Amino acid sequence: MNQVGGTGCQWSRDKLCDMESTRATLAKKRAEVQAMFDGVAPRYDLLNDVLSLGQDRAWRRATLAAVGPRPGETILDLAAGTGTSSAPFADAGATVLATDMSLGMLGVGKRQQPHLDFVAGDALHLPYADDSFDAVTISYGLRNVEHTLDALREMLRVTKPGGRLVVAEFSTPTAAWFRFLYEKVALPAVPVLARISPNPVAYGYLAESILAWPDQQGLAALMEEAGWRDVEWQDLTGGIVALHRAHKQ
């Protein structure tokens, strides 16, 4: 387990600046995705808040409620980034492992929230034993994994029997008029609005990856194929985001 501590995995400003023009493609090669997120790490949380018009806070609250953490549970927060999504689980009394493959994101997170446990890990090869977690959650990260089905199977492997999975991900607006505005107006504007980012070109990938992502039913089918049971979903903000929930038998 590669844990990020106060003296480990440190990234200098020069290193981050070297990555300013990095973006991934829809092939989602792990090295490209990792480098892209290393490059946006310094202002990642700020950009999320700006680009979502503050809706990301409500989405995090909904994700927290869907996971339902309890004191004494062990929770894997995958694609945790800077740990913004992980902190509420710890506040609820659970042990949470904030896991991400971007060392840049983990370094920023450890400086901002030193009380959390940050672990470097690949969603396709998690550094955890079978049946380790009461709950696994991933927010806005499954879309960036090179092989979605394999990642869902790996999450199943590390979840305890009877444990649960919650996936928060951008999805497909349910109303036709809203979907048109979202896909034709809002998403194309994202790279322009992201100019305050140290790596604005990365946000072109964001829009492209959302448009290429399966809709709610499509993701549910992938989860069932991976072995998850009782799959259901809840639409947020008209379907811009969907929360998918499932259990391991």
mmCIF file of C-alpha atoms in Angstrom:
data_model
loop_
_atom_site.group_PDB
_atom_site.id
_atom_site.type_symbol
_atom_site.label_atom_id
_atom_site.label_comp_id
_atom_site.label_asym_id
_atom_site.label_seq_id
_atom_site.Cartn_x
_atom_site.Cartn_y
_atom_site.Cartn_z
ATOM 1 C CA MET A 1 0.000 0.000 0.000
ATOM 2 C CA ASN A 2 1.586 3.247 -1.111
ATOM 3 C CA GLN A 3 0.512 5.809 1.452
ATOM 4 C CA VAL A 4 1.067 9.523 1.049
ATOM 5 C CA GLY A 5 2.372 11.059 4.244
ATOM 6 C CA GLY A 6 3.772 14.392 5.283
ATOM 7 C CA THR A 7 7.166 13.678 3.716
ATOM 8 C CA GLY A 8 6.191 11.384 0.854
ATOM 9 C CA CYS A 9 4.940 11.982 -2.699
ATOM 10 C CA GLN A 10 5.753 15.677 -2.637
ATOM 11 C CA TRP A 11 5.257 17.611 -5.867
ATOM 12 C CA SER A 12 6.918 20.955 -6.446
ATOM 13 C CA ARG A 13 5.322 23.900 -8.214
ATOM 14 C CA ASP A 14 7.853 23.430 -11.015
ATOM 15 C CA LYS A 15 6.759 19.838 -11.537
ATOM 16 C CA LEU A 16 3.114 20.868 -11.747
ATOM 17 C CA CYS A 17 3.929 23.713 -14.122
ATOM 18 C CA ASP A 18 5.677 21.269 -16.441
ATOM 19 C CA MET A 19 2.316 19.561 -16.938
ATOM 20 C CA GLU A 20 0.228 22.611 -17.794
ATOM 21 C CA SER A 21 -0.555 21.586 -21.371
ATOM 22 C CA THR A 22 -1.355 17.935 -20.576
ATOM 23 C CA ARG A 23 -4.730 16.413 -21.390
ATOM 24 C CA ALA A 24 -5.964 12.877 -21.869
ATOM 25 C CA THR A 25 -7.755 11.453 -24.886
ATOM 26 C CA LEU A 26 -10.830 9.245 -24.946
ATOM 27 C CA ALA A 27 -8.481 6.240 -25.101
ATOM 28 C CA LYS A 28 -8.006 7.012 -21.374
ATOM 29 C CA LYS A 29 -4.452 5.725 -21.167
ATOM 30 C CA ARG A 30 -3.558 5.638 -17.500
ATOM 31 C CA ALA A 31 -0.342 7.625 -17.837
ATOM 32 C CA GLU A 32 -2.151 10.387 -19.727
ATOM 33 C CA VAL A 33 -5.025 10.568 -17.232
ATOM 34 C CA GLN A 34 -2.609 10.623 -14.303
ATOM 35 C CA ALA A 35 -0.514 13.411 -15.824
ATOM 36 C CA MET A 36 -3.622 15.433 -16.659
ATOM 37 C CA PHE A 37 -4.918 15.335 -13.096
ATOM 38 C CA ASP A 38 -1.468 16.082 -11.700
ATOM 39 C CA GLY A 39 -1.589 19.244 -13.807
ATOM 40 C CA VAL A 40 -5.004 20.459 -12.608
ATOM 41 C CA ALA A 41 -4.516 19.544 -8.943
ATOM 42 C CA PRO A 42 -3.725 23.031 -7.532
ATOM 43 C CA ARG A 43 -7.122 24.503 -8.503
ATOM 44 C CA TYR A 44 -9.168 21.357 -8.984
ATOM 45 C CA ASP A 45 -11.654 21.914 -6.164
ATOM 46 C CA LEU A 46 -12.096 25.588 -7.047
ATOM 47 C CA LEU A 47 -12.822 24.749 -10.697
ATOM 48 C CA ASN A 48 -15.359 22.111 -9.688
ATOM 49 C CA ASP A 49 -17.215 24.678 -7.628
ATOM 50 C CA VAL A 50 -17.132 27.312 -10.380
ATOM 51 C CA LEU A 51 -18.051 25.040 -13.301
ATOM 52 C CA SER A 52 -20.916 23.369 -11.418
ATOM 53 C CA LEU A 53 -22.244 26.714 -10.114
ATOM 54 C CA GLY A 54 -21.888 25.332 -6.614
ATOM 55 C CA GLN A 55 -23.962 22.223 -7.357
ATOM 56 C CA ASP A 56 -20.996 19.972 -6.531
ATOM 57 C CA ARG A 57 -21.669 20.583 -2.833
ATOM 58 C CA ALA A 58 -25.232 19.281 -3.114
ATOM 59 C CA TRP A 59 -23.983 16.318 -5.159
ATOM 60 C CA ARG A 60 -21.466 15.460 -2.411
ATOM 61 C CA ARG A 61 -24.223 15.593 0.214
ATOM 62 C CA ALA A 62 -26.366 13.254 -1.869
ATOM 63 C CA THR A 63 -23.429 10.868 -2.306
ATOM 64 C CA LEU A 64 -22.802 10.877 1.438
ATOM 65 C CA ALA A 65 -26.452 10.013 2.086
ATOM 66 C CA ALA A 66 -26.362 7.228 -0.527
ATOM 67 C CA VAL A 67 -23.246 5.647 1.037
ATOM 68 C CA GLY A 68 -24.673 6.042 4.546
ATOM 69 C CA PRO A 69 -21.376 5.689 6.458
ATOM 70 C CA ARG A 70 -21.547 4.334 9.991
ATOM 71 C CA PRO A 71 -19.010 4.525 12.821
ATOM 72 C CA GLY A 72 -16.550 1.660 12.673
ATOM 73 C CA GLU A 73 -17.019 0.944 8.968
ATOM 74 C CA THR A 74 -14.141 0.910 6.506
ATOM 75 C CA ILE A 75 -14.799 2.815 3.297
ATOM 76 C CA LEU A 76 -12.800 3.027 0.085
ATOM 77 C CA ASP A 77 -13.143 6.412 -1.626
ATOM 78 C CA LEU A 78 -11.721 5.754 -5.061
ATOM 79 C CA ALA A 79 -10.592 8.566 -7.385
ATOM 80 C CA ALA A 80 -10.662 10.639 -4.209
ATOM 81 C CA GLY A 81 -8.427 13.383 -5.584
ATOM 82 C CA THR A 82 -7.731 15.932 -2.874
ATOM 83 C CA GLY A 83 -9.988 14.148 -0.383
ATOM 84 C CA THR A 84 -12.895 16.600 -0.530
ATOM 85 C CA SER A 85 -15.263 13.672 -1.014
ATOM 86 C CA SER A 86 -13.535 11.588 1.681
ATOM 87 C CA ALA A 87 -13.694 13.999 4.618
ATOM 88 C CA PRO A 88 -17.461 13.581 5.283
ATOM 89 C CA PHE A 89 -17.028 9.813 5.675
ATOM 90 C CA ALA A 90 -14.335 10.349 8.279
ATOM 91 C CA ASP A 91 -16.500 12.950 10.007
ATOM 92 C CA ALA A 92 -19.237 10.308 10.270
ATOM 93 C CA GLY A 93 -16.891 8.031 12.218
ATOM 94 C CA ALA A 94 -15.854 5.672 9.424
ATOM 95 C CA THR A 95 -12.290 4.772 8.503
ATOM 96 C CA VAL A 96 -11.809 6.036 4.956
ATOM 97 C CA LEU A 97 -8.935 5.399 2.575
ATOM 98 C CA ALA A 98 -8.756 8.207 0.009
ATOM 99 C CA THR A 99 -7.277 6.454 -3.010
ATOM 100 C CA ASP A 100 -6.206 7.966 -6.326
ATOM 101 C CA MET A 101 -3.577 7.306 -8.975
ATOM 102 C CA SER A 102 -2.635 10.995 -9.314
ATOM 103 C CA LEU A 103 0.215 11.803 -6.959
ATOM 104 C CA GLY A 104 -0.323 15.486 -7.672
ATOM 105 C CA MET A 105 -3.895 15.321 -6.377
ATOM 106 C CA LEU A 106 -2.873 13.261 -3.363
ATOM 107 C CA GLY A 107 -0.088 15.691 -2.504
ATOM 108 C CA VAL A 108 -2.484 18.655 -2.543
ATOM 109 C CA GLY A 109 -4.986 16.666 -0.506
ATOM 110 C CA LYS A 110 -2.470 15.671 2.156
ATOM 111 C CA ARG A 111 -1.425 19.287 2.628
ATOM 112 C CA GLN A 112 -5.030 20.446 2.882
ATOM 113 C CA GLN A 113 -6.370 17.570 5.005
ATOM 114 C CA PRO A 114 -3.484 15.936 6.879
ATOM 115 C CA HIS A 115 -5.870 13.956 9.091
ATOM 116 C CA LEU A 116 -6.991 11.775 6.166
ATOM 117 C CA ASP A 117 -5.230 8.629 4.943
ATOM 118 C CA PHE A 118 -4.256 9.062 1.270
ATOM 119 C CA VAL A 119 -3.190 6.034 -0.756
ATOM 120 C CA ALA A 120 -1.781 5.881 -4.285
ATOM 121 C CA GLY A 121 -3.660 3.212 -6.198
ATOM 122 C CA ASP A 122 -4.885 2.234 -9.652
ATOM 123 C CA ALA A 123 -8.604 1.399 -9.987
ATOM 124 C CA LEU A 124 -7.691 -1.566 -12.186
ATOM 125 C CA HIS A 125 -5.215 -3.012 -9.673
ATOM 126 C CA LEU A 126 -6.287 -1.923 -6.202
ATOM 127 C CA PRO A 127 -3.672 -2.413 -3.457
ATOM 128 C CA TYR A 128 -6.186 -4.055 -1.110
ATOM 129 C CA ALA A 129 -7.101 -7.597 -0.115
ATOM 130 C CA ASP A 130 -10.337 -9.303 -1.082
ATOM 131 C CA ASP A 131 -13.402 -8.434 1.029
ATOM 132 C CA SER A 132 -11.760 -5.428 2.736
ATOM 133 C CA PHE A 133 -14.417 -2.696 2.674
ATOM 134 C CA ASP A 134 -17.941 -2.218 3.940
ATOM 135 C CA ALA A 135 -18.527 0.319 1.175
ATOM 136 C CA VAL A 136 -16.768 1.500 -1.965
ATOM 137 C CA THR A 137 -17.556 4.802 -3.630
ATOM 138 C CA ILE A 138 -16.169 6.619 -6.646
ATOM 139 C CA SER A 139 -17.160 10.154 -7.634
ATOM 140 C CA TYR A 140 -16.569 11.423 -11.182
ATOM 141 C CA GLY A 141 -13.667 9.034 -11.649
ATOM 142 C CA LEU A 142 -15.110 5.868 -13.184
ATOM 143 C CA ARG A 143 -15.508 7.754 -16.468
ATOM 144 C CA ASN A 144 -11.731 8.253 -16.554
ATOM 145 C CA VAL A 145 -10.739 4.617 -16.098
ATOM 146 C CA GLU A 146 -9.340 2.850 -19.143
ATOM 147 C CA HIS A 147 -11.518 -0.270 -18.723
ATOM 148 C CA THR A 148 -14.813 0.427 -16.931
ATOM 149 C CA LEU A 149 -15.970 -3.171 -16.569
ATOM 150 C CA ASP A 150 -12.638 -4.330 -15.153
ATOM 151 C CA ALA A 151 -12.683 -1.475 -12.623
ATOM 152 C CA LEU A 152 -16.190 -2.415 -11.478
ATOM 153 C CA ARG A 153 -15.049 -6.023 -11.018
ATOM 154 C CA GLU A 154 -12.010 -4.885 -9.043
ATOM 155 C CA MET A 155 -14.249 -2.810 -6.754
ATOM 156 C CA LEU A 156 -16.433 -5.878 -6.263
ATOM 157 C CA ARG A 157 -13.376 -7.918 -5.292
ATOM 158 C CA VAL A 158 -12.371 -5.605 -2.438
ATOM 159 C CA THR A 159 -15.924 -5.180 -1.081
ATOM 160 C CA LYS A 160 -17.152 -7.388 1.754
ATOM 161 C CA PRO A 161 -20.103 -9.709 1.086
ATOM 162 C CA GLY A 162 -23.201 -7.623 1.685
ATOM 163 C CA GLY A 163 -21.203 -4.435 1.151
ATOM 164 C CA ARG A 164 -22.279 -1.610 -1.092
ATOM 165 C CA LEU A 165 -21.087 0.477 -4.009
ATOM 166 C CA VAL A 166 -22.051 4.063 -4.820
ATOM 167 C CA VAL A 167 -20.988 5.620 -8.122
ATOM 168 C CA ALA A 168 -21.483 9.364 -8.622
ATOM 169 C CA GLU A 169 -20.900 10.242 -12.246
ATOM 170 C CA PHE A 170 -21.934 12.728 -14.899
ATOM 171 C CA SER A 171 -24.801 11.282 -16.897
ATOM 172 C CA THR A 172 -27.551 12.110 -19.395
ATOM 173 C CA PRO A 173 -30.219 14.764 -18.676
ATOM 174 C CA THR A 174 -33.637 13.152 -18.879
ATOM 175 C CA ALA A 175 -35.582 16.014 -20.507
ATOM 176 C CA ALA A 176 -34.898 16.470 -24.225
ATOM 177 C CA TRP A 177 -34.744 20.283 -24.081
ATOM 178 C CA PHE A 178 -32.415 20.219 -21.082
ATOM 179 C CA ARG A 179 -30.217 17.598 -22.726
ATOM 180 C CA PHE A 180 -29.908 19.777 -25.838
ATOM 181 C CA LEU A 181 -28.847 22.853 -23.831
ATOM 182 C CA TYR A 182 -26.443 20.794 -21.742
ATOM 183 C CA GLU A 183 -24.750 19.059 -24.671
ATOM 184 C CA LYS A 184 -24.774 21.920 -27.174
ATOM 185 C CA VAL A 185 -24.254 24.950 -24.928
ATOM 186 C CA ALA A 186 -23.032 24.102 -21.421
ATOM 187 C CA LEU A 187 -20.436 21.411 -22.154
ATOM 188 C CA PRO A 188 -18.774 23.267 -25.075
ATOM 189 C CA ALA A 189 -18.366 26.267 -22.750
ATOM 190 C CA VAL A 190 -16.431 24.293 -20.135
ATOM 191 C CA PRO A 191 -12.913 24.705 -21.656
ATOM 192 C CA VAL A 192 -13.489 28.458 -21.980
ATOM 193 C CA LEU A 193 -14.652 28.836 -18.393
ATOM 194 C CA ALA A 194 -11.724 26.706 -17.214
ATOM 195 C CA ARG A 195 -9.115 29.251 -18.262
ATOM 196 C CA ILE A 196 -8.359 29.950 -14.590
ATOM 197 C CA SER A 197 -7.066 26.382 -14.373
ATOM 198 C CA PRO A 198 -3.299 25.748 -14.631
ATOM 199 C CA ASN A 199 -4.205 23.233 -17.366
ATOM 200 C CA PRO A 200 -7.280 24.566 -19.220
ATOM 201 C CA VAL A 201 -6.925 22.214 -22.197
ATOM 202 C CA ALA A 202 -7.656 19.296 -19.873
ATOM 203 C CA TYR A 203 -11.240 20.463 -19.577
ATOM 204 C CA GLY A 204 -11.815 19.795 -23.267
ATOM 205 C CA TYR A 205 -11.398 16.135 -22.334
ATOM 206 C CA LEU A 206 -13.978 16.594 -19.563
ATOM 207 C CA ALA A 207 -16.684 17.610 -22.026
ATOM 208 C CA GLU A 208 -15.758 14.914 -24.548
ATOM 209 C CA SER A 209 -15.694 12.144 -21.953
ATOM 210 C CA ILE A 210 -19.127 13.104 -20.603
ATOM 211 C CA LEU A 211 -20.672 12.992 -24.073
ATOM 212 C CA ALA A 212 -19.106 9.572 -24.713
ATOM 213 C CA TRP A 213 -20.200 8.107 -21.363
ATOM 214 C CA PRO A 214 -23.135 5.624 -21.122
ATOM 215 C CA ASP A 215 -26.487 6.884 -19.916
ATOM 216 C CA GLN A 216 -28.038 5.781 -16.626
ATOM 217 C CA GLN A 217 -29.364 2.476 -17.939
ATOM 218 C CA GLY A 218 -26.101 1.760 -19.753
ATOM 219 C CA LEU A 219 -24.002 2.146 -16.611
ATOM 220 C CA ALA A 220 -26.469 0.052 -14.606
ATOM 221 C CA ALA A 221 -26.087 -2.737 -17.168
ATOM 222 C CA LEU A 222 -22.282 -2.605 -16.846
ATOM 223 C CA MET A 223 -22.534 -2.823 -13.062
ATOM 224 C CA GLU A 224 -24.762 -5.883 -13.313
ATOM 225 C CA GLU A 225 -22.385 -7.482 -15.817
ATOM 226 C CA ALA A 226 -19.527 -6.931 -13.349
ATOM 227 C CA GLY A 227 -21.430 -8.910 -10.708
ATOM 228 C CA TRP A 228 -23.113 -6.193 -8.664
ATOM 229 C CA ARG A 229 -26.693 -6.806 -7.533
ATOM 230 C CA ASP A 230 -29.752 -4.658 -6.732
ATOM 231 C CA VAL A 231 -28.524 -1.893 -9.040
ATOM 232 C CA GLU A 232 -30.545 1.328 -8.924
ATOM 233 C CA TRP A 233 -29.933 4.988 -9.602
ATOM 234 C CA GLN A 234 -31.044 8.460 -8.594
ATOM 235 C CA ASP A 235 -30.870 11.443 -10.960
ATOM 236 C CA LEU A 236 -29.480 14.723 -9.638
ATOM 237 C CA THR A 237 -29.958 18.132 -11.276
ATOM 238 C CA GLY A 238 -32.160 16.709 -13.994
ATOM 239 C CA GLY A 239 -29.768 13.874 -14.805
ATOM 240 C CA ILE A 240 -26.567 15.899 -15.185
ATOM 241 C CA VAL A 241 -25.310 13.601 -12.438
ATOM 242 C CA ALA A 242 -26.587 10.140 -11.535
ATOM 243 C CA LEU A 243 -25.968 8.219 -8.325
ATOM 244 C CA HIS A 244 -25.833 4.459 -8.965
ATOM 245 C CA ARG A 245 -26.097 2.144 -5.977
ATOM 246 C CA ALA A 246 -25.568 -1.621 -5.760
ATOM 247 C CA HIS A 247 -24.619 -4.426 -3.374
ATOM 248 C CA LYS A 248 -22.315 -7.429 -3.336
ATOM 249 C CA GLN A 249 -23.964 -10.753 -2.589
#
